[in-house]
Amino acid sequence: MTGRRRTMVLLGAAWLGLASKAAPGAGTASAVIGHGDPMQSPQWAWIHKELLQRGPVVFDNRVRVTGPAFAEDPMRVPIAFDASALGEVDRIVVAVDRNPIREVLAFEPLRVRPSLSFRFKLEQASPVRVAARTRDGTWHVGSVWVDAGGGGCTVPGATRRDGSWSRMLNRVDARMFPGLDGAGARVRLRVMHPMDTGLVAGIPAFHIETLVLADTAGQPLLRLTLHEPVAENPIFSFDLRDAVAPGMTVAGQDNNGNRIAARVSP
């Protein structure tokens, strides 16, 4: 082999090596399926098996996930996601790799945009996952890394410390605002609840399990299944696809059977 040909072969091999390293982070619909986790997290295998039921996976930057680089308050870490670029989405799962309880919530955007903002508890620095399932059964996964001082899941919330939780339990504040693009509407929903993880000595798990937003005819617009890592007194913001007549309702319950019921104010 001549020196020139040898040099070209080596350069070609080096280029292929760089391309293979870049592929997991490509984050498009052509990204690696089922492998190549861009976060390189050992907990990903558990999330894929237990929460996504080993379904086909694409690491996809069309699932936009935004969160702070560092969580100043690990008990109330803001996160937002938007999977609208995927088209039809029937289920979204949010998980935190390094939390003692990894599953945060599941969201069925029946007649709302597949986007949501809320706050959650973070025990330590971790990847935060948002997996959106399209109609063909494929999970499209977006991720963001959030650093933290830690402890968000293993300390009591503010309403536990001052004892005010029982006076406000399951009180709902729900408002509707004009949509950002002139169509539909934005809904902001807050439910007063301590959302105890069960990881604090002497305080058992106590959290909201389900929330359903319905139109005036009682037809569901969205469903939320919540788990312990959702922040105390959770606040959710989401966008309706179309204009809805005033009189929407919110219903749900917590894991002790306490009911949640309210009407959304225009």
PDB file of C-alpha atoms in Angstrom:
ATOM      1  CA  MET A   1       0.000   0.000   0.000  1.00  0.00           C
ATOM      2  CA  THR A   2       1.409   3.411  -0.953  1.00  0.00           C
ATOM      3  CA  GLY A   3       1.825   6.109   1.667  1.00  0.00           C
ATOM      4  CA  ARG A   4      -0.873   8.247   0.041  1.00  0.00           C
ATOM      5  CA  ARG A   5      -3.415   5.385  -0.092  1.00  0.00           C
ATOM      6  CA  ARG A   6      -2.655   4.437   3.514  1.00  0.00           C
ATOM      7  CA  THR A   7      -3.234   8.034   4.619  1.00  0.00           C
ATOM      8  CA  MET A   8      -6.614   8.151   2.799  1.00  0.00           C
ATOM      9  CA  VAL A   9      -7.747   4.862   4.386  1.00  0.00           C
ATOM     10  CA  LEU A  10      -6.834   6.073   7.865  1.00  0.00           C
ATOM     11  CA  LEU A  11      -8.639   9.387   7.343  1.00  0.00           C
ATOM     12  CA  GLY A  12     -11.713   7.522   6.091  1.00  0.00           C
ATOM     13  CA  ALA A  13     -11.707   5.274   9.153  1.00  0.00           C
ATOM     14  CA  ALA A  14     -11.375   8.300  11.459  1.00  0.00           C
ATOM     15  CA  TRP A  15     -14.352   9.983   9.762  1.00  0.00           C
ATOM     16  CA  LEU A  16     -16.510   6.880  10.190  1.00  0.00           C
ATOM     17  CA  GLY A  17     -15.572   6.745  13.861  1.00  0.00           C
ATOM     18  CA  LEU A  18     -16.632  10.361  14.388  1.00  0.00           C
ATOM     19  CA  ALA A  19     -19.888   9.771  12.544  1.00  0.00           C
ATOM     20  CA  SER A  20     -20.758   6.765  14.680  1.00  0.00           C
ATOM     21  CA  LYS A  21     -20.229   8.788  17.866  1.00  0.00           C
ATOM     22  CA  ALA A  22     -22.382  11.630  16.581  1.00  0.00           C
ATOM     23  CA  ALA A  23     -25.301   9.421  15.522  1.00  0.00           C
ATOM     24  CA  PRO A  24     -26.939   8.937  18.962  1.00  0.00           C
ATOM     25  CA  GLY A  25     -27.186  12.683  19.398  1.00  0.00           C
ATOM     26  CA  ALA A  26     -28.606  13.310  15.950  1.00  0.00           C
ATOM     27  CA  GLY A  27     -32.059  13.343  17.515  1.00  0.00           C
ATOM     28  CA  THR A  28     -34.101  13.189  14.301  1.00  0.00           C
ATOM     29  CA  ALA A  29     -36.519  10.600  12.984  1.00  0.00           C
ATOM     30  CA  SER A  30     -33.530   8.803  11.465  1.00  0.00           C
ATOM     31  CA  ALA A  31     -31.749   8.513  14.796  1.00  0.00           C
ATOM     32  CA  VAL A  32     -30.694   5.157  16.193  1.00  0.00           C
ATOM     33  CA  ILE A  33     -33.733   3.028  17.063  1.00  0.00           C
ATOM     34  CA  GLY A  34     -33.729   1.323  20.477  1.00  0.00           C
ATOM     35  CA  HIS A  35     -30.028   1.912  21.135  1.00  0.00           C
ATOM     36  CA  GLY A  36     -27.566   4.767  21.321  1.00  0.00           C
ATOM     37  CA  ASP A  37     -29.033   6.649  24.275  1.00  0.00           C
ATOM     38  CA  PRO A  38     -27.608  10.185  23.899  1.00  0.00           C
ATOM     39  CA  MET A  39     -27.509  10.503  27.699  1.00  0.00           C
ATOM     40  CA  GLN A  40     -25.574   7.205  28.045  1.00  0.00           C
ATOM     41  CA  SER A  41     -27.515   6.403  31.200  1.00  0.00           C
ATOM     42  CA  PRO A  42     -27.519   2.889  32.699  1.00  0.00           C
ATOM     43  CA  GLN A  43     -31.085   3.511  33.927  1.00  0.00           C
ATOM     44  CA  TRP A  44     -32.401   3.883  30.384  1.00  0.00           C
ATOM     45  CA  ALA A  45     -32.795   0.103  29.974  1.00  0.00           C
ATOM     46  CA  TRP A  46     -35.178   0.020  32.962  1.00  0.00           C
ATOM     47  CA  ILE A  47     -37.231   2.935  31.620  1.00  0.00           C
ATOM     48  CA  HIS A  48     -37.474   1.304  28.207  1.00  0.00           C
ATOM     49  CA  LYS A  49     -38.580  -2.019  29.717  1.00  0.00           C
ATOM     50  CA  GLU A  50     -40.896  -0.912  32.535  1.00  0.00           C
ATOM     51  CA  LEU A  51     -42.410   2.349  31.297  1.00  0.00           C
ATOM     52  CA  LEU A  52     -42.288   1.967  27.520  1.00  0.00           C
ATOM     53  CA  GLN A  53     -42.910  -1.798  27.500  1.00  0.00           C
ATOM     54  CA  ARG A  54     -39.899  -2.374  25.212  1.00  0.00           C
ATOM     55  CA  GLY A  55     -41.650  -0.555  22.361  1.00  0.00           C
ATOM     56  CA  PRO A  56     -39.689   0.746  19.364  1.00  0.00           C
ATOM     57  CA  VAL A  57     -37.786   3.912  20.265  1.00  0.00           C
ATOM     58  CA  VAL A  58     -36.364   6.846  18.341  1.00  0.00           C
ATOM     59  CA  PHE A  59     -34.267   9.466  20.135  1.00  0.00           C
ATOM     60  CA  ASP A  60     -35.840  12.479  18.481  1.00  0.00           C
ATOM     61  CA  ASN A  61     -35.155  16.195  18.898  1.00  0.00           C
ATOM     62  CA  ARG A  62     -38.626  16.987  17.558  1.00  0.00           C
ATOM     63  CA  VAL A  63     -39.713  16.231  21.140  1.00  0.00           C
ATOM     64  CA  ARG A  64     -38.540  19.530  22.582  1.00  0.00           C
ATOM     65  CA  VAL A  65     -37.764  19.412  26.300  1.00  0.00           C
ATOM     66  CA  THR A  66     -36.678  22.459  28.270  1.00  0.00           C
ATOM     67  CA  GLY A  67     -35.510  22.643  31.863  1.00  0.00           C
ATOM     68  CA  PRO A  68     -32.957  24.503  33.968  1.00  0.00           C
ATOM     69  CA  ALA A  69     -29.269  23.631  33.693  1.00  0.00           C
ATOM     70  CA  PHE A  70     -29.221  23.620  37.513  1.00  0.00           C
ATOM     71  CA  ALA A  71     -32.248  23.105  39.762  1.00  0.00           C
ATOM     72  CA  GLU A  72     -32.097  25.841  42.394  1.00  0.00           C
ATOM     73  CA  ASP A  73     -35.074  24.296  44.204  1.00  0.00           C
ATOM     74  CA  PRO A  74     -34.961  20.489  43.812  1.00  0.00           C
ATOM     75  CA  MET A  75     -38.544  20.228  45.122  1.00  0.00           C
ATOM     76  CA  ARG A  76     -39.948  22.438  42.348  1.00  0.00           C
ATOM     77  CA  VAL A  77     -37.994  21.934  39.148  1.00  0.00           C
ATOM     78  CA  PRO A  78     -39.728  23.517  36.123  1.00  0.00           C
ATOM     79  CA  ILE A  79     -39.959  21.424  32.978  1.00  0.00           C
ATOM     80  CA  ALA A  80     -41.797  21.940  29.694  1.00  0.00           C
ATOM     81  CA  PHE A  81     -42.145  19.814  26.594  1.00  0.00           C
ATOM     82  CA  ASP A  82     -43.733  20.033  23.174  1.00  0.00           C
ATOM     83  CA  ALA A  83     -44.170  17.059  20.819  1.00  0.00           C
ATOM     84  CA  SER A  84     -46.404  18.862  18.301  1.00  0.00           C
ATOM     85  CA  ALA A  85     -43.877  18.374  15.491  1.00  0.00           C
ATOM     86  CA  LEU A  86     -44.574  14.626  15.551  1.00  0.00           C
ATOM     87  CA  GLY A  87     -48.194  15.010  14.457  1.00  0.00           C
ATOM     88  CA  GLU A  88     -50.666  12.663  16.154  1.00  0.00           C
ATOM     89  CA  VAL A  89     -49.509  11.589  19.629  1.00  0.00           C
ATOM     90  CA  ASP A  90     -51.664   9.356  21.842  1.00  0.00           C
ATOM     91  CA  ARG A  91     -49.539   9.083  25.013  1.00  0.00           C
ATOM     92  CA  ILE A  92     -46.594  10.855  26.636  1.00  0.00           C
ATOM     93  CA  VAL A  93     -44.542   9.520  29.553  1.00  0.00           C
ATOM     94  CA  VAL A  94     -42.167  11.624  31.656  1.00  0.00           C
ATOM     95  CA  ALA A  95     -39.426   9.918  33.689  1.00  0.00           C
ATOM     96  CA  VAL A  96     -36.325  10.888  35.659  1.00  0.00           C
ATOM     97  CA  ASP A  97     -33.511   8.338  35.412  1.00  0.00           C
ATOM     98  CA  ARG A  98     -31.894   8.870  38.815  1.00  0.00           C
ATOM     99  CA  ASN A  99     -34.924   9.550  40.978  1.00  0.00           C
ATOM    100  CA  PRO A 100     -35.800   6.840  43.516  1.00  0.00           C
ATOM    101  CA  ILE A 101     -39.254   6.902  41.875  1.00  0.00           C
ATOM    102  CA  ARG A 102     -38.539   7.311  38.184  1.00  0.00           C
ATOM    103  CA  GLU A 103     -42.020   7.615  36.700  1.00  0.00           C
ATOM    104  CA  VAL A 104     -43.319  11.195  36.997  1.00  0.00           C
ATOM    105  CA  LEU A 105     -46.502  11.306  34.930  1.00  0.00           C
ATOM    106  CA  ALA A 106     -48.339  10.024  31.869  1.00  0.00           C
ATOM    107  CA  PHE A 107     -50.270  12.426  29.650  1.00  0.00           C
ATOM    108  CA  GLU A 108     -52.960  11.581  27.092  1.00  0.00           C
ATOM    109  CA  PRO A 109     -53.473  14.687  24.911  1.00  0.00           C
ATOM    110  CA  LEU A 110     -56.854  13.638  23.564  1.00  0.00           C
ATOM    111  CA  ARG A 111     -57.984  17.037  22.224  1.00  0.00           C
ATOM    112  CA  VAL A 112     -55.165  19.286  23.345  1.00  0.00           C
ATOM    113  CA  ARG A 113     -51.704  19.938  21.964  1.00  0.00           C
ATOM    114  CA  PRO A 114     -49.106  17.355  23.036  1.00  0.00           C
ATOM    115  CA  SER A 115     -47.315  19.934  25.149  1.00  0.00           C
ATOM    116  CA  LEU A 116     -47.260  20.573  28.881  1.00  0.00           C
ATOM    117  CA  SER A 117     -45.399  22.532  31.535  1.00  0.00           C
ATOM    118  CA  PHE A 118     -45.257  21.636  35.223  1.00  0.00           C
ATOM    119  CA  ARG A 119     -42.817  21.151  38.136  1.00  0.00           C
ATOM    120  CA  PHE A 120     -41.338  18.008  39.658  1.00  0.00           C
ATOM    121  CA  LYS A 121     -39.042  16.814  42.449  1.00  0.00           C
ATOM    122  CA  LEU A 122     -35.424  15.904  41.676  1.00  0.00           C
ATOM    123  CA  GLU A 123     -33.340  13.791  44.034  1.00  0.00           C
ATOM    124  CA  GLN A 124     -30.003  14.260  42.236  1.00  0.00           C
ATOM    125  CA  ALA A 125     -28.557  15.384  38.916  1.00  0.00           C
ATOM    126  CA  SER A 126     -30.219  13.307  36.217  1.00  0.00           C
ATOM    127  CA  PRO A 127     -31.455  12.970  32.654  1.00  0.00           C
ATOM    128  CA  VAL A 128     -35.130  13.885  32.360  1.00  0.00           C
ATOM    129  CA  ARG A 129     -36.996  11.945  29.653  1.00  0.00           C
ATOM    130  CA  VAL A 130     -40.108  12.764  27.657  1.00  0.00           C
ATOM    131  CA  ALA A 131     -41.338   9.845  25.515  1.00  0.00           C
ATOM    132  CA  ALA A 132     -44.170  10.564  23.070  1.00  0.00           C
ATOM    133  CA  ARG A 133     -45.923   7.649  21.353  1.00  0.00           C
ATOM    134  CA  THR A 134     -47.213   8.137  17.830  1.00  0.00           C
ATOM    135  CA  ARG A 135     -50.078   6.173  16.263  1.00  0.00           C
ATOM    136  CA  ASP A 136     -47.707   3.566  14.809  1.00  0.00           C
ATOM    137  CA  GLY A 137     -46.603   2.588  18.331  1.00  0.00           C
ATOM    138  CA  THR A 138     -43.154   4.205  18.155  1.00  0.00           C
ATOM    139  CA  TRP A 139     -41.863   6.120  21.173  1.00  0.00           C
ATOM    140  CA  HIS A 140     -40.064   9.348  20.264  1.00  0.00           C
ATOM    141  CA  VAL A 141     -37.802  10.333  23.149  1.00  0.00           C
ATOM    142  CA  GLY A 142     -36.465  13.766  23.999  1.00  0.00           C
ATOM    143  CA  SER A 143     -34.095  14.302  26.922  1.00  0.00           C
ATOM    144  CA  VAL A 144     -32.537  17.080  28.951  1.00  0.00           C
ATOM    145  CA  TRP A 145     -29.884  16.957  31.675  1.00  0.00           C
ATOM    146  CA  VAL A 146     -30.710  18.819  34.903  1.00  0.00           C
ATOM    147  CA  ASP A 147     -28.039  19.272  37.569  1.00  0.00           C
ATOM    148  CA  ALA A 148     -29.082  19.586  41.210  1.00  0.00           C
ATOM    149  CA  GLY A 149     -27.845  19.769  44.787  1.00  0.00           C
ATOM    150  CA  GLY A 150     -30.284  16.934  45.504  1.00  0.00           C
ATOM    151  CA  GLY A 151     -32.800  15.826  48.099  1.00  0.00           C
ATOM    152  CA  GLY A 152     -36.017  16.848  46.376  1.00  0.00           C
ATOM    153  CA  CYS A 153     -37.748  13.489  46.921  1.00  0.00           C
ATOM    154  CA  THR A 154     -36.698  12.823  50.501  1.00  0.00           C
ATOM    155  CA  VAL A 155     -37.658  15.976  52.432  1.00  0.00           C
ATOM    156  CA  PRO A 156     -41.168  17.118  53.453  1.00  0.00           C
ATOM    157  CA  GLY A 157     -42.903  19.850  51.487  1.00  0.00           C
ATOM    158  CA  ALA A 158     -43.736  23.304  52.798  1.00  0.00           C
ATOM    159  CA  THR A 159     -47.372  22.492  53.579  1.00  0.00           C
ATOM    160  CA  ARG A 160     -46.266  19.450  55.588  1.00  0.00           C
ATOM    161  CA  ARG A 161     -43.874  21.545  57.635  1.00  0.00           C
ATOM    162  CA  ASP A 162     -46.436  24.231  58.504  1.00  0.00           C
ATOM    163  CA  GLY A 163     -49.429  21.874  58.670  1.00  0.00           C
ATOM    164  CA  SER A 164     -51.512  23.818  56.146  1.00  0.00           C
ATOM    165  CA  TRP A 165     -52.006  20.940  53.695  1.00  0.00           C
ATOM    166  CA  SER A 166     -55.191  19.629  55.351  1.00  0.00           C
ATOM    167  CA  ARG A 167     -56.982  22.992  55.087  1.00  0.00           C
ATOM    168  CA  MET A 168     -56.340  23.270  51.337  1.00  0.00           C
ATOM    169  CA  LEU A 169     -56.424  19.623  50.246  1.00  0.00           C
ATOM    170  CA  ASN A 170     -57.653  19.195  46.642  1.00  0.00           C
ATOM    171  CA  ARG A 171     -58.667  22.829  46.276  1.00  0.00           C
ATOM    172  CA  VAL A 172     -58.553  23.643  42.536  1.00  0.00           C
ATOM    173  CA  ASP A 173     -57.678  26.888  40.777  1.00  0.00           C
ATOM    174  CA  ALA A 174     -58.331  26.594  37.042  1.00  0.00           C
ATOM    175  CA  ARG A 175     -58.347  29.437  34.521  1.00  0.00           C
ATOM    176  CA  MET A 176     -58.609  29.704  30.752  1.00  0.00           C
ATOM    177  CA  PHE A 177     -56.757  32.315  28.694  1.00  0.00           C
ATOM    178  CA  PRO A 178     -56.646  33.230  24.993  1.00  0.00           C
ATOM    179  CA  GLY A 179     -54.451  30.963  22.894  1.00  0.00           C
ATOM    180  CA  LEU A 180     -50.987  32.176  21.942  1.00  0.00           C
ATOM    181  CA  ASP A 181     -51.675  31.871  18.209  1.00  0.00           C
ATOM    182  CA  GLY A 182     -55.192  33.293  18.301  1.00  0.00           C
ATOM    183  CA  ALA A 183     -56.820  29.852  18.164  1.00  0.00           C
ATOM    184  CA  GLY A 184     -57.826  27.517  20.936  1.00  0.00           C
ATOM    185  CA  ALA A 185     -57.039  28.513  24.501  1.00  0.00           C
ATOM    186  CA  ARG A 186     -54.423  28.100  27.201  1.00  0.00           C
ATOM    187  CA  VAL A 187     -55.497  26.464  30.460  1.00  0.00           C
ATOM    188  CA  ARG A 188     -53.693  26.808  33.769  1.00  0.00           C
ATOM    189  CA  LEU A 189     -54.638  24.282  36.421  1.00  0.00           C
ATOM    190  CA  ARG A 190     -53.464  24.103  40.037  1.00  0.00           C
ATOM    191  CA  VAL A 191     -54.498  21.491  42.595  1.00  0.00           C
ATOM    192  CA  MET A 192     -53.527  21.918  46.242  1.00  0.00           C
ATOM    193  CA  HIS A 193     -52.012  18.648  47.438  1.00  0.00           C
ATOM    194  CA  PRO A 194     -48.850  17.716  49.414  1.00  0.00           C
ATOM    195  CA  MET A 195     -47.792  15.065  46.837  1.00  0.00           C
ATOM    196  CA  ASP A 196     -45.846  13.077  49.451  1.00  0.00           C
ATOM    197  CA  THR A 197     -43.368  10.593  47.997  1.00  0.00           C
ATOM    198  CA  GLY A 198     -43.451   8.150  50.921  1.00  0.00           C
ATOM    199  CA  LEU A 199     -39.672   8.541  51.261  1.00  0.00           C
ATOM    200  CA  VAL A 200     -39.807  10.842  54.306  1.00  0.00           C
ATOM    201  CA  ALA A 201     -39.830   9.092  57.695  1.00  0.00           C
ATOM    202  CA  GLY A 202     -43.332   8.964  59.187  1.00  0.00           C
ATOM    203  CA  ILE A 203     -45.101  10.336  56.094  1.00  0.00           C
ATOM    204  CA  PRO A 204     -46.630   7.691  53.796  1.00  0.00           C
ATOM    205  CA  ALA A 205     -47.043   8.142  50.061  1.00  0.00           C
ATOM    206  CA  PHE A 206     -49.975  10.487  49.419  1.00  0.00           C
ATOM    207  CA  HIS A 207     -50.399  11.870  45.924  1.00  0.00           C
ATOM    208  CA  ILE A 208     -52.881  12.677  43.182  1.00  0.00           C
ATOM    209  CA  GLU A 209     -53.374   9.712  40.858  1.00  0.00           C
ATOM    210  CA  THR A 210     -55.638  11.002  38.071  1.00  0.00           C
ATOM    211  CA  LEU A 211     -56.873  14.258  36.593  1.00  0.00           C
ATOM    212  CA  VAL A 212     -59.278  14.562  33.666  1.00  0.00           C
ATOM    213  CA  LEU A 213     -60.239  17.781  31.900  1.00  0.00           C
ATOM    214  CA  ALA A 214     -63.623  17.510  30.130  1.00  0.00           C
ATOM    215  CA  ASP A 215     -65.729  19.789  27.945  1.00  0.00           C
ATOM    216  CA  THR A 216     -69.260  20.951  28.743  1.00  0.00           C
ATOM    217  CA  ALA A 217     -70.684  17.683  27.398  1.00  0.00           C
ATOM    218  CA  GLY A 218     -68.453  15.670  29.724  1.00  0.00           C
ATOM    219  CA  GLN A 219     -66.176  14.447  26.917  1.00  0.00           C
ATOM    220  CA  PRO A 220     -62.501  14.212  27.996  1.00  0.00           C
ATOM    221  CA  LEU A 221     -60.037  16.707  26.565  1.00  0.00           C
ATOM    222  CA  LEU A 222     -56.997  15.244  28.323  1.00  0.00           C
ATOM    223  CA  ARG A 223     -56.039  12.689  30.957  1.00  0.00           C
ATOM    224  CA  LEU A 224     -53.141  12.880  33.410  1.00  0.00           C
ATOM    225  CA  THR A 225     -51.836  10.007  35.512  1.00  0.00           C
ATOM    226  CA  LEU A 226     -49.613  11.428  38.249  1.00  0.00           C
ATOM    227  CA  HIS A 227     -46.946   9.883  40.455  1.00  0.00           C
ATOM    228  CA  GLU A 228     -45.113  10.927  43.609  1.00  0.00           C
ATOM    229  CA  PRO A 229     -42.330  13.018  41.976  1.00  0.00           C
ATOM    230  CA  VAL A 230     -44.788  15.668  40.736  1.00  0.00           C
ATOM    231  CA  ALA A 231     -44.213  18.796  42.815  1.00  0.00           C
ATOM    232  CA  GLU A 232     -46.338  19.807  45.795  1.00  0.00           C
ATOM    233  CA  ASN A 233     -49.471  21.802  44.853  1.00  0.00           C
ATOM    234  CA  PRO A 234     -48.929  20.960  41.182  1.00  0.00           C
ATOM    235  CA  ILE A 235     -49.540  23.500  38.445  1.00  0.00           C
ATOM    236  CA  PHE A 236     -50.094  22.403  34.833  1.00  0.00           C
ATOM    237  CA  SER A 237     -50.299  24.597  31.740  1.00  0.00           C
ATOM    238  CA  PHE A 238     -51.482  23.251  28.400  1.00  0.00           C
ATOM    239  CA  ASP A 239     -53.118  24.408  25.176  1.00  0.00           C
ATOM    240  CA  LEU A 240     -56.461  23.411  23.676  1.00  0.00           C
ATOM    241  CA  ARG A 241     -56.380  22.771  19.930  1.00  0.00           C
ATOM    242  CA  ASP A 242     -59.745  24.432  19.323  1.00  0.00           C
ATOM    243  CA  ALA A 243     -62.034  26.896  21.027  1.00  0.00           C
ATOM    244  CA  VAL A 244     -64.130  25.259  23.747  1.00  0.00           C
ATOM    245  CA  ALA A 245     -67.303  26.673  25.277  1.00  0.00           C
ATOM    246  CA  PRO A 246     -67.014  27.882  28.886  1.00  0.00           C
ATOM    247  CA  GLY A 247     -67.933  25.317  31.495  1.00  0.00           C
ATOM    248  CA  MET A 248     -65.084  22.809  31.268  1.00  0.00           C
ATOM    249  CA  THR A 249     -64.640  20.630  34.335  1.00  0.00           C
ATOM    250  CA  VAL A 250     -61.718  19.005  36.152  1.00  0.00           C
ATOM    251  CA  ALA A 251     -62.154  15.693  37.974  1.00  0.00           C
ATOM    252  CA  GLY A 252     -59.784  13.247  39.625  1.00  0.00           C
ATOM    253  CA  GLN A 253     -58.730  11.552  42.831  1.00  0.00           C
ATOM    254  CA  ASP A 254     -55.703  10.838  44.991  1.00  0.00           C
ATOM    255  CA  ASN A 255     -54.384   7.484  46.210  1.00  0.00           C
ATOM    256  CA  ASN A 256     -56.467   7.768  49.414  1.00  0.00           C
ATOM    257  CA  GLY A 257     -59.692   8.039  47.426  1.00  0.00           C
ATOM    258  CA  ASN A 258     -60.210  11.787  47.992  1.00  0.00           C
ATOM    259  CA  ARG A 259     -62.096  13.299  45.071  1.00  0.00           C
ATOM    260  CA  ILE A 260     -61.147  16.336  43.024  1.00  0.00           C
ATOM    261  CA  ALA A 261     -63.854  18.341  41.208  1.00  0.00           C
ATOM    262  CA  ALA A 262     -63.925  21.893  39.838  1.00  0.00           C
ATOM    263  CA  ARG A 263     -65.075  24.068  36.973  1.00  0.00           C
ATOM    264  CA  VAL A 264     -62.661  26.018  34.760  1.00  0.00           C
ATOM    265  CA  SER A 265     -63.272  29.755  34.803  1.00  0.00           C
ATOM    266  CA  PRO A 266     -62.993  31.706  31.517  1.00  0.00           C
TER     267      PRO A 266
END
